[in-house]
């Protein structure tokens, strides 16, 4: 459930007509709902009720300072994957002891930054990373908490580009070598091994792969404990999917995911961390765009929008589906049209949807892409010299611009012409 609903014939974001935001900010723009973000965080928090736990929001999904500050104030931790994300989390007021650092390529500088600023744990993904972190921590005279991410060789049954837990994927250490690598880690100065980490993929709509992976982690916990390691914390990653095509998708709910966690690992008495990103932010955001033209092609009609692949890359990059709905509610029984919905960027990949059935639209009409709150704004670029679009946060009957649209000069003046020219 989200808070973007039709009321009195038009789309509202909570208690604000989307049309009003568009009139004030100008299309295209992203719009997020405070109530939906809050609700989704709480659903995960409640799903793990009764277990010692921390929900570490995977901020790669949406890292706007206002979003982080809101979730941080609700008690969320953060899962960060770069020095930039670490800085953003800290800038939004999230304390170091609630930040976990994931990712396969942490640099020495990033390690130092997080150790200096405070960190809950590093999730280590390889032997060379382990050696470097040991050297960095030792040189700083500290011991840092670490988990080791294992690759359980489980197929997440999701899109190829967002599967991370099969043996050919670049993530984690092979679970088959875990005993040996944990022994190495335990012997290294500067590291305090406290647990196990796993994350097998994103937009997962089946709970079975989660169950398989968690079961392997539980078995490994017993094995490592028998070897004398103190396994006190399990980071179970993120990955729970959302319904992008609402008319025919109903992925499992956080409470059902929580039940799998309970069944597979609660007997171990570990502190549990999870790292959901998409499910917290995805359906808490829409992308609002205006129709520039309706163009008749040889055998089809094109709806040409003012948003493009640089604003929302998911359809071009993953063939992802997003519901696209008119901001003015269509009349009941009105004859629908069929469109290829495209942006103005100069490549055919700039296509949001092919042969989409929707209400008949005209130039100047507004549409909303649903489920655009995660991996939308954060993956945007300025391709075709299109400035990044603004982000707006709604709270009840109020709204605020939480990232302004840069001016063309700001965009252009980031470049420098060398003095020799
Ligand atoms: N933890 C780790 C270590 C991750 O790599 C990810 C996502 C998450 C947590 C959060 O997963 P989520 O709950 O959001 O599924 N750009 C792609 C998604 C990439 C996901 C990358 N890792 C998309 O637009 O579908």
CSV table of C-alpha atoms and ligand atoms in Angstrom, one decimal:
chain,number,residue,atom,x,y,z
A,1,UNK,CA,0.0,0.0,0.0
A,2,UNK,CA,1.3,3.5,-0.8
A,3,UNK,CA,-0.1,7.0,-0.5
A,4,UNK,CA,-0.4,7.9,-4.1
A,5,UNK,CA,-4.2,7.6,-4.8
A,6,UNK,CA,-6.9,9.2,-6.9
A,7,UNK,CA,-9.1,11.5,-5.0
A,8,UNK,CA,-11.9,13.7,-6.6
A,9,UNK,CA,-10.7,12.7,-10.1
A,10,UNK,CA,-7.0,13.4,-9.7
A,11,UNK,CA,-3.8,11.8,-8.3
A,12,UNK,CA,-2.8,12.9,-4.8
A,13,UNK,CA,0.5,12.4,-3.0
A,14,UNK,CA,-0.8,12.0,0.5
A,15,UNK,CA,-3.0,15.1,0.9
A,16,UNK,CA,-1.4,17.1,-1.9
A,17,UNK,CA,-2.7,17.1,-5.5
A,18,UNK,CA,0.2,16.1,-7.7
A,19,UNK,CA,-0.9,18.7,-10.2
A,20,UNK,CA,-0.2,21.4,-7.6
A,21,UNK,CA,3.4,20.2,-7.1
A,22,UNK,CA,3.9,20.2,-10.8
A,23,UNK,CA,2.6,23.7,-11.1
A,24,UNK,CA,5.1,24.8,-8.5
A,25,UNK,CA,8.2,22.8,-9.3
A,26,UNK,CA,7.7,22.0,-13.1
A,27,UNK,CA,7.8,18.6,-14.7
A,28,UNK,CA,9.6,16.3,-14.7
A,29,UNK,CA,10.3,15.6,-11.0
A,30,UNK,CA,10.4,12.8,-8.4
A,31,UNK,CA,7.9,12.9,-5.5
A,32,UNK,CA,8.2,10.8,-2.3
A,33,UNK,CA,5.7,10.2,0.5
A,34,UNK,CA,6.8,10.4,4.1
A,35,UNK,CA,3.9,8.2,5.2
A,36,UNK,CA,4.9,5.4,2.8
A,37,UNK,CA,8.6,5.5,3.7
A,38,UNK,CA,7.6,5.4,7.4
A,39,UNK,CA,5.2,2.6,6.9
A,40,UNK,CA,7.6,0.4,5.0
A,41,UNK,CA,10.4,0.9,7.5
A,42,UNK,CA,8.0,0.0,10.3
A,43,UNK,CA,6.8,-3.1,8.5
A,44,UNK,CA,10.3,-4.5,8.4
A,45,UNK,CA,11.0,-3.4,12.0
A,46,UNK,CA,7.8,-5.2,13.2
A,47,UNK,CA,8.5,-8.3,11.0
A,48,UNK,CA,11.6,-8.9,13.2
A,49,UNK,CA,9.8,-8.2,16.5
A,50,UNK,CA,11.0,-10.3,19.3
A,51,UNK,CA,14.4,-10.8,17.8
A,52,UNK,CA,17.3,-8.5,18.6
A,53,UNK,CA,17.6,-6.7,15.3
A,54,UNK,CA,18.5,-3.6,13.3
A,55,UNK,CA,17.0,-2.6,10.0
A,56,UNK,CA,19.9,-1.1,8.0
A,57,UNK,CA,18.3,0.7,5.1
A,58,UNK,CA,20.3,0.1,1.8
A,59,UNK,CA,20.6,3.7,1.0
A,60,UNK,CA,21.8,3.0,-2.6
A,61,UNK,CA,18.1,2.8,-3.3
A,62,UNK,CA,17.5,6.5,-2.5
A,63,UNK,CA,20.1,8.5,-0.7
A,64,UNK,CA,18.5,12.0,-0.5
A,65,UNK,CA,19.4,13.6,2.8
A,66,UNK,CA,15.7,14.1,3.7
A,67,UNK,CA,14.9,10.4,3.1
A,68,UNK,CA,17.9,9.4,5.2
A,69,UNK,CA,17.1,11.8,7.9
A,70,UNK,CA,13.5,10.6,8.1
A,71,UNK,CA,14.5,6.9,8.3
A,72,UNK,CA,17.3,7.7,10.7
A,73,UNK,CA,14.9,9.4,13.0
A,74,UNK,CA,12.7,6.3,13.0
A,75,UNK,CA,15.7,4.3,14.3
A,76,UNK,CA,17.0,2.8,11.0
A,77,UNK,CA,20.6,1.9,10.5
A,78,UNK,CA,22.2,2.4,7.1
A,79,UNK,CA,23.9,0.0,4.7
A,80,UNK,CA,26.5,2.0,2.8
A,81,UNK,CA,28.7,0.9,-0.1
A,82,UNK,CA,31.0,3.9,-0.7
A,83,UNK,CA,32.7,6.7,1.1
A,84,UNK,CA,30.2,9.0,-0.4
A,85,UNK,CA,27.3,7.0,1.0
A,86,UNK,CA,29.0,6.9,4.4
A,87,UNK,CA,29.4,10.7,4.3
A,88,UNK,CA,25.7,11.1,3.3
A,89,UNK,CA,24.6,8.9,6.2
A,90,UNK,CA,26.6,10.8,8.7
A,91,UNK,CA,25.5,14.2,7.2
A,92,UNK,CA,21.9,13.1,7.7
A,93,UNK,CA,22.6,12.5,11.4
A,94,UNK,CA,22.9,8.7,11.5
A,95,UNK,CA,25.4,7.6,14.1
A,96,UNK,CA,28.4,5.5,13.1
A,97,UNK,CA,27.3,2.7,15.4
A,98,UNK,CA,24.2,2.2,13.1
A,99,UNK,CA,26.2,2.1,9.8
A,100,UNK,CA,27.3,-1.1,8.1
A,101,UNK,CA,29.8,-0.9,5.3
A,102,UNK,CA,29.2,-3.4,2.4
A,103,UNK,CA,30.7,-3.7,-1.1
A,104,UNK,CA,33.4,-5.6,-3.0
A,105,UNK,CA,35.8,-2.7,-3.5
A,106,UNK,CA,36.3,-0.7,-0.4
A,107,UNK,CA,39.5,1.4,-0.6
A,108,UNK,CA,42.0,2.2,2.1
A,109,UNK,CA,40.6,5.8,2.2
A,110,UNK,CA,37.1,4.6,2.7
A,111,UNK,CA,38.2,2.2,5.5
A,112,UNK,CA,40.0,5.1,7.3
A,113,UNK,CA,37.0,7.4,6.9
A,114,UNK,CA,34.6,4.9,8.4
A,115,UNK,CA,36.9,3.9,11.2
A,116,UNK,CA,37.5,7.5,12.1
A,117,UNK,CA,33.8,8.4,12.0
A,118,UNK,CA,32.6,5.3,13.7
A,119,UNK,CA,31.2,2.1,12.2
A,120,UNK,CA,29.0,-0.7,13.3
A,121,UNK,CA,30.8,-3.3,11.2
A,122,UNK,CA,32.5,-3.9,7.9
A,123,UNK,CA,31.1,-6.6,5.7
A,124,UNK,CA,34.2,-8.1,4.2
A,125,UNK,CA,34.0,-9.7,0.7
A,126,UNK,CA,37.5,-11.1,0.0
A,127,UNK,CA,40.8,-12.1,1.4
A,128,UNK,CA,42.8,-9.1,0.0
A,129,UNK,CA,40.1,-6.8,1.5
A,130,UNK,CA,40.5,-8.6,4.8
A,131,UNK,CA,44.3,-8.1,4.7
A,132,UNK,CA,44.0,-4.4,3.9
A,133,UNK,CA,41.4,-3.7,6.6
A,134,UNK,CA,43.6,-5.5,9.1
A,135,UNK,CA,46.6,-3.3,8.1
A,136,UNK,CA,44.5,-0.1,8.2
A,137,UNK,CA,42.9,-0.8,11.5
A,138,UNK,CA,46.2,-1.9,13.1
A,139,UNK,CA,48.0,1.2,11.9
A,140,UNK,CA,45.2,3.2,13.5
A,141,UNK,CA,45.6,1.2,16.7
A,142,UNK,CA,42.0,-0.1,16.7
A,143,UNK,CA,40.2,-3.4,16.3
A,144,UNK,CA,37.1,-3.2,14.0
A,145,UNK,CA,34.1,-5.4,14.0
A,146,UNK,CA,33.7,-7.4,10.8
A,147,UNK,CA,31.4,-10.0,9.3
A,148,UNK,CA,32.4,-11.9,6.2
A,149,UNK,CA,30.0,-12.0,3.3
A,150,UNK,CA,29.5,-15.5,2.1
A,151,UNK,CA,28.4,-16.4,-1.4
A,152,UNK,CA,26.0,-19.3,-0.7
A,153,UNK,CA,25.6,-20.3,-4.4
A,154,UNK,CA,21.9,-19.8,-4.3
A,155,UNK,CA,20.0,-18.6,-7.4
A,156,UNK,CA,17.8,-15.6,-6.3
A,157,UNK,CA,15.6,-16.2,-9.4
A,158,UNK,CA,15.6,-12.6,-10.3
A,159,UNK,CA,17.0,-10.5,-13.2
A,160,UNK,CA,20.5,-11.5,-14.3
A,161,UNK,CA,22.0,-8.1,-13.5
A,162,UNK,CA,20.8,-8.0,-9.9
A,163,UNK,CA,21.6,-11.6,-8.9
A,164,UNK,CA,24.5,-11.7,-6.4
A,165,UNK,CA,24.6,-15.1,-4.7
A,166,UNK,CA,25.6,-17.6,-7.4
A,167,UNK,CA,29.1,-18.9,-7.6
A,168,UNK,CA,30.0,-17.0,-10.7
A,169,UNK,CA,28.9,-13.6,-9.2
A,170,UNK,CA,31.6,-11.2,-7.9
A,171,UNK,CA,30.2,-11.0,-4.4
A,172,UNK,CA,31.3,-12.6,-1.1
A,173,UNK,CA,33.7,-15.5,-0.4
A,174,UNK,CA,32.8,-19.0,-1.5
A,175,UNK,CA,30.9,-20.6,1.3
A,176,UNK,CA,32.9,-23.8,0.7
A,177,UNK,CA,36.0,-22.0,1.8
A,178,UNK,CA,34.4,-20.2,4.8
A,179,UNK,CA,36.1,-22.3,7.5
A,180,UNK,CA,39.6,-21.6,6.1
A,181,UNK,CA,38.9,-17.8,5.6
A,182,UNK,CA,37.3,-17.3,9.0
A,183,UNK,CA,40.4,-18.9,10.6
A,184,UNK,CA,42.7,-16.5,8.6
A,185,UNK,CA,40.5,-13.5,9.7
A,186,UNK,CA,40.6,-14.6,13.3
A,187,UNK,CA,44.4,-14.6,13.2
A,188,UNK,CA,44.7,-11.1,11.7
A,189,UNK,CA,45.3,-8.1,14.0
A,190,UNK,CA,42.9,-5.2,14.0
A,191,UNK,CA,39.8,-7.4,13.1
A,192,UNK,CA,37.2,-8.7,15.4
A,193,UNK,CA,35.1,-11.3,13.6
A,194,UNK,CA,31.6,-11.1,15.0
A,195,UNK,CA,29.3,-12.6,12.4
A,196,UNK,CA,28.3,-13.7,8.9
A,197,UNK,CA,26.8,-11.6,6.1
A,198,UNK,CA,24.8,-12.7,3.0
A,199,UNK,CA,22.9,-11.0,0.3
A,200,UNK,CA,21.8,-12.9,-2.8
A,201,UNK,CA,19.9,-10.5,-5.0
A,202,UNK,CA,17.4,-7.8,-5.5
A,203,UNK,CA,13.7,-7.7,-6.6
A,204,UNK,CA,13.2,-11.2,-5.3
A,205,UNK,CA,9.6,-12.3,-5.4
A,206,UNK,CA,10.0,-15.8,-4.1
A,207,UNK,CA,10.9,-16.6,-0.5
A,208,UNK,CA,12.5,-19.9,-1.2
A,209,UNK,CA,15.9,-18.6,-2.2
A,210,UNK,CA,16.0,-16.5,1.0
A,211,UNK,CA,15.1,-19.6,3.0
A,212,UNK,CA,17.9,-21.6,1.3
A,213,UNK,CA,20.5,-19.0,1.8
A,214,UNK,CA,19.5,-18.4,5.5
A,215,UNK,CA,19.6,-22.1,6.1
A,216,UNK,CA,23.1,-22.3,4.7
A,217,UNK,CA,24.1,-19.4,7.0
A,218,UNK,CA,22.6,-21.1,10.0
A,219,UNK,CA,24.6,-24.3,9.2
A,220,UNK,CA,27.7,-22.3,8.8
A,221,UNK,CA,27.1,-20.5,12.1
A,222,UNK,CA,27.1,-23.9,13.9
A,223,UNK,CA,30.3,-25.0,12.0
A,224,UNK,CA,32.1,-21.8,12.8
A,225,UNK,CA,31.0,-21.8,16.4
A,226,UNK,CA,32.4,-25.4,16.7
A,227,UNK,CA,35.7,-24.0,15.5
A,228,UNK,CA,35.7,-21.5,18.3
A,229,UNK,CA,34.5,-18.4,16.5
A,230,UNK,CA,32.0,-16.1,18.3
A,231,UNK,CA,29.2,-15.7,15.8
A,232,UNK,CA,26.9,-13.1,17.4
A,233,UNK,CA,25.5,-11.2,14.4
A,234,UNK,CA,23.9,-12.3,11.1
A,235,UNK,CA,23.5,-9.7,8.4
A,236,UNK,CA,20.9,-11.2,6.1
A,237,UNK,CA,21.0,-8.5,3.3
A,238,UNK,CA,18.1,-7.0,1.4
A,239,UNK,CA,16.4,-8.0,-1.7
A,240,UNK,CA,12.6,-8.4,-1.1
A,241,UNK,CA,10.8,-7.3,-4.2
A,242,UNK,CA,7.9,-5.0,-4.8
A,243,UNK,CA,4.9,-5.2,-7.1
A,244,UNK,CA,5.8,-3.1,-10.2
A,245,UNK,CA,2.9,-4.3,-12.2
A,246,UNK,CA,0.1,-4.0,-9.7
A,247,UNK,CA,-2.5,-5.7,-11.7
A,248,UNK,CA,-0.8,-9.1,-11.6
A,249,UNK,CA,2.0,-9.1,-9.1
A,250,UNK,CA,1.8,-9.8,-5.3
A,251,UNK,CA,5.3,-10.5,-4.0
A,252,UNK,CA,5.7,-11.7,-0.4
A,253,UNK,CA,5.2,-9.2,2.4
A,254,UNK,CA,7.9,-8.1,5.0
A,255,UNK,CA,6.0,-10.1,7.7
A,256,UNK,CA,6.3,-13.3,5.6
A,257,UNK,CA,10.0,-12.5,5.0
A,258,UNK,CA,10.4,-12.0,8.8
A,259,UNK,CA,8.8,-15.4,9.4
A,260,UNK,CA,11.4,-17.1,7.2
A,261,UNK,CA,14.1,-15.3,9.2
A,262,UNK,CA,12.5,-16.5,12.4
A,263,UNK,CA,12.2,-20.1,11.2
A,264,UNK,CA,15.7,-20.4,9.8
A,265,UNK,CA,17.9,-18.5,12.2
A,266,UNK,CA,16.2,-17.3,15.4
A,267,UNK,CA,17.3,-20.4,17.3
A,268,UNK,CA,20.9,-19.3,17.0
A,269,UNK,CA,20.3,-16.3,19.3
A,270,UNK,CA,22.2,-14.0,17.0
A,271,UNK,CA,21.5,-10.3,16.6
A,272,UNK,CA,19.9,-9.9,13.2
A,273,UNK,CA,20.5,-7.2,10.6
A,274,UNK,CA,18.6,-6.8,7.3
A,275,UNK,CA,19.4,-4.4,4.5
A,276,UNK,CA,16.2,-3.6,2.6
A,277,UNK,CA,16.3,-0.8,0.1
A,278,UNK,CA,13.8,-1.2,-2.7
A,279,UNK,CA,10.9,-2.2,-0.5
A,280,UNK,CA,11.3,0.8,1.7
A,281,UNK,CA,11.7,3.4,-1.0
A,282,UNK,CA,10.3,1.9,-4.2
A,283,UNK,CA,6.6,2.4,-3.8
A,284,UNK,CA,7.2,5.5,-1.7
A,285,UNK,CA,8.0,7.5,-4.9
A,286,UNK,CA,6.6,8.5,-8.3
A,287,UNK,CA,8.2,10.2,-11.2
A,288,UNK,CA,5.9,12.8,-12.7
A,289,UNK,CA,6.3,13.8,-16.3
A,290,UNK,CA,4.5,15.8,-18.9
A,291,UNK,CA,3.5,14.7,-22.4
A,292,UNK,CA,5.3,16.8,-25.0
A,293,UNK,CA,3.8,15.2,-28.1
A,294,UNK,CA,1.6,12.4,-29.2
A,295,UNK,CA,3.2,11.3,-32.4
A,296,UNK,CA,1.7,9.0,-35.0
A,297,UNK,CA,4.2,6.5,-36.4
A,298,UNK,CA,3.9,4.0,-39.3
A,299,UNK,CA,2.1,1.4,-37.2
A,300,UNK,CA,1.8,2.9,-33.7
A,301,UNK,CA,1.4,6.0,-31.6
A,302,UNK,CA,4.2,7.3,-29.5
A,303,UNK,CA,3.7,9.2,-26.3
A,304,UNK,CA,6.7,11.5,-26.1
A,305,UNK,CA,7.4,12.6,-22.5
A,306,UNK,CA,9.7,15.2,-21.0
A,307,UNK,CA,11.3,12.5,-18.7
A,308,UNK,CA,13.8,10.2,-20.3
A,309,UNK,CA,16.2,7.3,-19.7
A,310,UNK,CA,18.7,9.6,-18.0
A,311,UNK,CA,16.0,10.4,-15.3
A,312,UNK,CA,14.8,6.8,-14.9
A,313,UNK,CA,17.2,4.2,-16.4
A,314,UNK,CA,15.5,1.0,-15.1
A,315,UNK,CA,13.4,0.2,-18.2
A,316,UNK,CA,16.3,0.8,-20.6
A,317,UNK,CA,18.8,-1.1,-18.4
A,318,UNK,CA,16.8,-4.0,-17.1
A,319,UNK,CA,13.8,-4.0,-19.3
A,320,UNK,CA,12.0,-3.1,-16.1
A,321,UNK,CA,8.2,-2.5,-16.0
A,322,UNK,CA,6.8,0.6,-14.3
A,323,UNK,CA,3.1,1.3,-14.1
A,324,UNK,CA,2.5,4.7,-15.9
A,325,UNK,CA,-0.8,6.4,-14.9
A,326,UNK,CA,-2.4,9.7,-15.9
A,327,UNK,CA,-2.5,12.3,-13.1
A,328,UNK,CA,-6.1,13.1,-14.1
A,329,UNK,CA,-8.1,10.0,-13.3
A,330,UNK,CA,-9.5,8.5,-16.5
A,331,UNK,CA,-13.3,8.5,-16.9
A,332,UNK,CA,-14.8,5.1,-16.2
A,333,UNK,CA,-15.5,3.3,-19.4
A,334,UNK,CA,-13.4,5.6,-21.6
A,335,UNK,CA,-11.9,4.0,-24.6
A,336,UNK,CA,-8.2,3.3,-23.9
A,337,UNK,CA,-5.3,4.0,-26.3
A,338,UNK,CA,-2.1,2.0,-27.0
A,339,UNK,CA,1.2,3.8,-26.9
A,340,UNK,CA,4.9,3.3,-27.1
A,341,UNK,CA,5.9,5.6,-24.2
A,342,UNK,CA,9.3,7.2,-24.9
A,343,UNK,CA,11.6,10.0,-23.8
A,344,UNK,CA,13.3,12.7,-25.9
A,345,UNK,CA,16.8,11.2,-25.7
A,346,UNK,CA,18.4,10.3,-29.0
A,347,UNK,CA,18.5,6.6,-28.9
A,348,UNK,CA,15.8,4.0,-29.3
A,349,UNK,CA,16.7,2.6,-25.9
A,350,UNK,CA,15.0,5.6,-24.4
A,351,UNK,CA,11.7,3.7,-24.3
A,352,UNK,CA,9.8,3.3,-21.1
A,353,UNK,CA,7.1,1.0,-22.4
A,354,UNK,CA,6.0,-0.6,-25.6
A,355,UNK,CA,2.4,-1.1,-26.6
A,356,UNK,CA,1.1,0.1,-23.3
A,357,UNK,CA,-2.7,0.3,-22.9
A,358,UNK,CA,-3.7,3.4,-21.0
A,359,UNK,CA,-6.1,6.3,-21.1
A,360,UNK,CA,-5.9,8.6,-24.2
A,361,UNK,CA,-3.5,11.4,-23.5
A,362,UNK,CA,-2.7,14.8,-25.1
A,363,UNK,CA,0.2,17.2,-25.1
A,364,UNK,CA,0.5,19.0,-21.7
A,365,UNK,CA,-1.1,16.1,-19.7
A,366,UNK,CA,0.8,14.8,-16.7
A,367,UNK,CA,1.6,11.1,-16.1
A,368,UNK,CA,3.1,9.4,-13.0
A,369,UNK,CA,5.5,6.5,-13.1
A,370,UNK,CA,4.8,4.4,-10.1
A,371,UNK,CA,7.4,2.5,-8.0
A,372,UNK,CA,10.1,5.0,-8.9
A,373,UNK,CA,11.3,5.9,-5.4
A,374,UNK,CA,14.1,3.3,-5.4
A,375,UNK,CA,16.9,3.2,-8.0
A,376,UNK,CA,15.3,6.1,-9.8
A,377,UNK,CA,16.9,9.5,-8.9
A,378,UNK,CA,20.1,7.8,-7.6
A,379,UNK,CA,20.8,6.3,-11.0
A,380,UNK,CA,20.0,9.4,-13.0
A,381,UNK,CA,22.6,11.2,-15.2
A,382,UNK,CA,22.8,14.3,-17.3
A,383,UNK,CA,23.0,12.4,-20.6
A,384,UNK,CA,22.0,14.6,-23.5
A,385,UNK,CA,22.8,17.6,-21.2
A,386,UNK,CA,19.5,17.2,-19.4
A,387,UNK,CA,20.0,18.6,-15.9
A,388,UNK,CA,19.1,16.3,-13.0
A,389,UNK,CA,15.4,16.6,-12.1
A,390,UNK,CA,14.2,17.9,-8.7
A,391,UNK,CA,13.0,15.7,-5.8
A,392,UNK,CA,10.0,16.6,-3.7
A,393,UNK,CA,9.0,15.2,-0.3
A,394,UNK,CA,5.3,15.2,0.7
A,395,UNK,CA,4.2,15.1,4.4
A,396,UNK,CA,0.4,15.2,4.9
A,397,UNK,CA,-0.7,18.4,3.2
A,398,UNK,CA,2.8,19.9,2.9
A,399,UNK,CA,5.5,19.4,0.3
A,400,UNK,CA,9.1,20.6,0.1
A,401,UNK,CA,11.7,20.5,-2.6
A,402,UNK,CA,14.4,18.2,-1.2
A,403,UNK,CA,16.8,18.6,-4.2
A,404,UNK,CA,16.4,21.6,-6.4
A,405,UNK,CA,16.7,21.4,-10.2
A,406,UNK,CA,20.2,22.8,-11.1
A,407,UNK,CA,20.3,25.7,-13.5
A,408,UNK,CA,21.8,25.1,-16.9
A,409,UNK,CA,24.7,27.3,-15.9
A,410,UNK,CA,25.4,25.2,-12.9
A,411,UNK,CA,25.5,22.1,-15.1
A,412,UNK,CA,27.7,23.7,-17.8
A,413,UNK,CA,30.1,25.5,-15.4
A,414,UNK,CA,31.2,22.2,-13.8
A,415,UNK,CA,33.3,21.8,-16.9
A,416,UNK,CA,36.6,23.7,-17.3
A,417,UNK,CA,38.3,24.7,-20.5
A,418,UNK,CA,42.1,24.2,-20.1
A,419,UNK,CA,44.2,27.4,-20.2
A,420,UNK,CA,46.1,26.3,-23.3
A,421,UNK,CA,43.0,26.5,-25.4
B,1,LIG,N1,22.5,-5.1,0.5
B,1,LIG,C1,23.4,-5.2,-0.5
B,1,LIG,C2,24.7,-5.7,-0.2
B,1,LIG,C3,23.0,-4.9,-1.8
B,1,LIG,O1,23.9,-5.0,-2.8
B,1,LIG,C4,21.7,-4.4,-2.1
B,1,LIG,C5,21.3,-4.1,-3.5
B,1,LIG,C6,20.8,-4.3,-1.0
B,1,LIG,C7,21.2,-4.7,0.3
B,1,LIG,C8,19.4,-3.8,-1.2
B,1,LIG,O2,18.7,-4.6,-2.0
B,1,LIG,P1,17.1,-4.3,-2.2
B,1,LIG,O3,16.4,-4.5,-0.9
B,1,LIG,O4,17.0,-2.9,-2.6
B,1,LIG,O5,16.7,-5.2,-3.2
B,1,LIG,N2,19.6,-0.9,-9.6
B,1,LIG,C9,18.9,-2.2,-9.5
B,1,LIG,C10,19.0,-2.8,-8.1
B,1,LIG,C11,20.4,-3.0,-7.6
B,1,LIG,C12,20.5,-3.6,-6.3
B,1,LIG,C13,21.9,-3.6,-5.8
B,1,LIG,N3,22.1,-4.1,-4.5
B,1,LIG,C14,17.5,-1.9,-9.9
B,1,LIG,O6,17.1,-0.8,-10.3
B,1,LIG,O7,16.7,-2.9,-9.9
